[in-house]
CSV table of C-alpha atoms in Angstrom, one decimal:
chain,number,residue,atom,x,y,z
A,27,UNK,CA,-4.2,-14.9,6.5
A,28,UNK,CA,-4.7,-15.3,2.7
A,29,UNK,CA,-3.3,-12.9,0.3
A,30,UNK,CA,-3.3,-11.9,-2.8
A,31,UNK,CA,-1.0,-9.9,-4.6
A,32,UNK,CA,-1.5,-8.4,-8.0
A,33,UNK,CA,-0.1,-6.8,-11.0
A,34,UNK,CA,-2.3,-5.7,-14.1
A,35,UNK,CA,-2.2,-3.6,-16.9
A,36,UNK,CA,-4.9,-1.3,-17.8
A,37,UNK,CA,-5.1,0.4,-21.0
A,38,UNK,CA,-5.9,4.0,-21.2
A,39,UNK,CA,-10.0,4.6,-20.9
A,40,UNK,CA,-10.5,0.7,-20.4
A,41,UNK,CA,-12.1,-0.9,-17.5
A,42,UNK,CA,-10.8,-4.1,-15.6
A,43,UNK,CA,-13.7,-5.2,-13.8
A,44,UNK,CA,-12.4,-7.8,-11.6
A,45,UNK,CA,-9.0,-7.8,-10.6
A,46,UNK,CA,-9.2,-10.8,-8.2
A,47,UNK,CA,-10.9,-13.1,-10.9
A,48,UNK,CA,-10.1,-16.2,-10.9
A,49,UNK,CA,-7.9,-16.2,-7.3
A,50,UNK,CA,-8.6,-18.8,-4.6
A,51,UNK,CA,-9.7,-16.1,-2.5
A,52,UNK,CA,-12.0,-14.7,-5.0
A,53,UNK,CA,-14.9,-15.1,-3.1
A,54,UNK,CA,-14.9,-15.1,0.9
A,55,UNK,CA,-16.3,-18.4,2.6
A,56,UNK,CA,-17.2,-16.6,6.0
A,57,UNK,CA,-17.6,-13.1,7.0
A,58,UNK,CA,-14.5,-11.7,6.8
A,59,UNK,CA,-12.8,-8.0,7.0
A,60,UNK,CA,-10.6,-7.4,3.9
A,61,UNK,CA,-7.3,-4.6,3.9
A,62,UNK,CA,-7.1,-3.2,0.2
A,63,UNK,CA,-4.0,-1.2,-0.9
A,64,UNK,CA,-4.2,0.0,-4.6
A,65,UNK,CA,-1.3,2.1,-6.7
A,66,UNK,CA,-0.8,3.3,-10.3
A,67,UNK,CA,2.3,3.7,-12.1
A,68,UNK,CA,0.9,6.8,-13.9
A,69,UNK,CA,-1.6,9.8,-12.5
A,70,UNK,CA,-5.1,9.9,-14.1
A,71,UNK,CA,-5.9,6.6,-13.0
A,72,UNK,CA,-9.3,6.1,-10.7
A,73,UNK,CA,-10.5,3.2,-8.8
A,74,UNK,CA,-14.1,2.6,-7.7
A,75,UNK,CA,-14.8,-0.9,-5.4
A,76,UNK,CA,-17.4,-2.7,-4.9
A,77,UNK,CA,-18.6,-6.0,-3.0
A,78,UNK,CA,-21.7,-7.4,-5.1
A,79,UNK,CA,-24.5,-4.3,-5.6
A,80,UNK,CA,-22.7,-2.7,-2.3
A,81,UNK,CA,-20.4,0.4,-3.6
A,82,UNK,CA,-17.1,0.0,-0.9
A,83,UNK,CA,-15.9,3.5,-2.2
A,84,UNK,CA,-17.0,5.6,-4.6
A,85,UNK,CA,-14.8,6.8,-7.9
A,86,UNK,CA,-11.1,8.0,-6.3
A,87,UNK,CA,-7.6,8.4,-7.9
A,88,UNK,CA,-5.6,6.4,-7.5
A,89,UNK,CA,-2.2,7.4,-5.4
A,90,UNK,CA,0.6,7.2,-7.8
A,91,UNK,CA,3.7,5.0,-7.0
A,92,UNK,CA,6.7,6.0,-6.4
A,93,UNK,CA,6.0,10.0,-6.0
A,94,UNK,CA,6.7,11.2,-2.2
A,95,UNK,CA,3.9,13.4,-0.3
A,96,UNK,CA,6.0,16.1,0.7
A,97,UNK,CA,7.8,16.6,-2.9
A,98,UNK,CA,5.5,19.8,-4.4
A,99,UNK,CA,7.3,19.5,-8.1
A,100,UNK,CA,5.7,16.0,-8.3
A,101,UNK,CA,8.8,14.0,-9.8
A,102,UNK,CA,9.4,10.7,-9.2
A,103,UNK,CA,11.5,9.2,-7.1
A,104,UNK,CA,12.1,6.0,-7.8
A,105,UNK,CA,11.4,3.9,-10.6
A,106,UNK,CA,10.9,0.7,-9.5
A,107,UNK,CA,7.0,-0.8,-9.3
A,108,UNK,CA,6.1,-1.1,-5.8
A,109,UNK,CA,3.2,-2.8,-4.0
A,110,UNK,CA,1.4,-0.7,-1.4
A,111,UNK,CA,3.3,-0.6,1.9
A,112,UNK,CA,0.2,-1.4,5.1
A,113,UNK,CA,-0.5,0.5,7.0
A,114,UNK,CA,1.6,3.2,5.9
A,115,UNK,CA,0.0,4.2,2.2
C-alpha cells in the first residue's frame, strides 16, 4: 500500500493547491480508494479537497494537532508535530 507522508508550510491567507505534487503517487494508475488524514499546527486553518472538477469535501477546519477533545480551555498538550493517527483522528 503506497504512502505518502507530508509536511508543508502554509503562509497565513495563501493557498497550496497541490500538496501531493510531484509524488510517485500523484496520480492513481487504477481505481483506487484513498484514506486522508489532515492536521494544522495552528487553529484558523481550512482544508477543501478535490479529485479533478469532483469537490471530495467541501471547505472544513482543519483539527488542530496536539489539542485533546475533551480539554474545554483548549491548551495544548503537547508540542511536538504529529501526523494524523488512522483510524482514530
Amino acid at each position: 500500500m503506497p504512502v505518502i507522508l507530508n509536511a508543508v508550510t502554509v503562509a497565513t491567507v495563501s493557498v497550496n493547491n497541490n500538496l501531493v505534487s510531484g509524488s510517485a503517487f500523484e496520480f492513481a494508475r487504477v481505481q483506487s480508494i484513498y484514506s486522508i488524514g489532515i492536521f494544522a499546527s495552528n487553529s484558523g486553518a481550512f482544508c477543501t479537497i478535490q479529485g479533478g472538477s469532483d469537490i471530495i469535501a467541501e471547505e472544513f477546519p482543519v483539527p488542530v494537532s496536539g489539542i485533546a477533545a475533551n480539554n474545554p480551555s483548549g491548551a495544548a498538550m503537547t508540542t511536538t508535530s504529529q501526523f494524523p493517527v488512522i483510524p482514530d483522528e
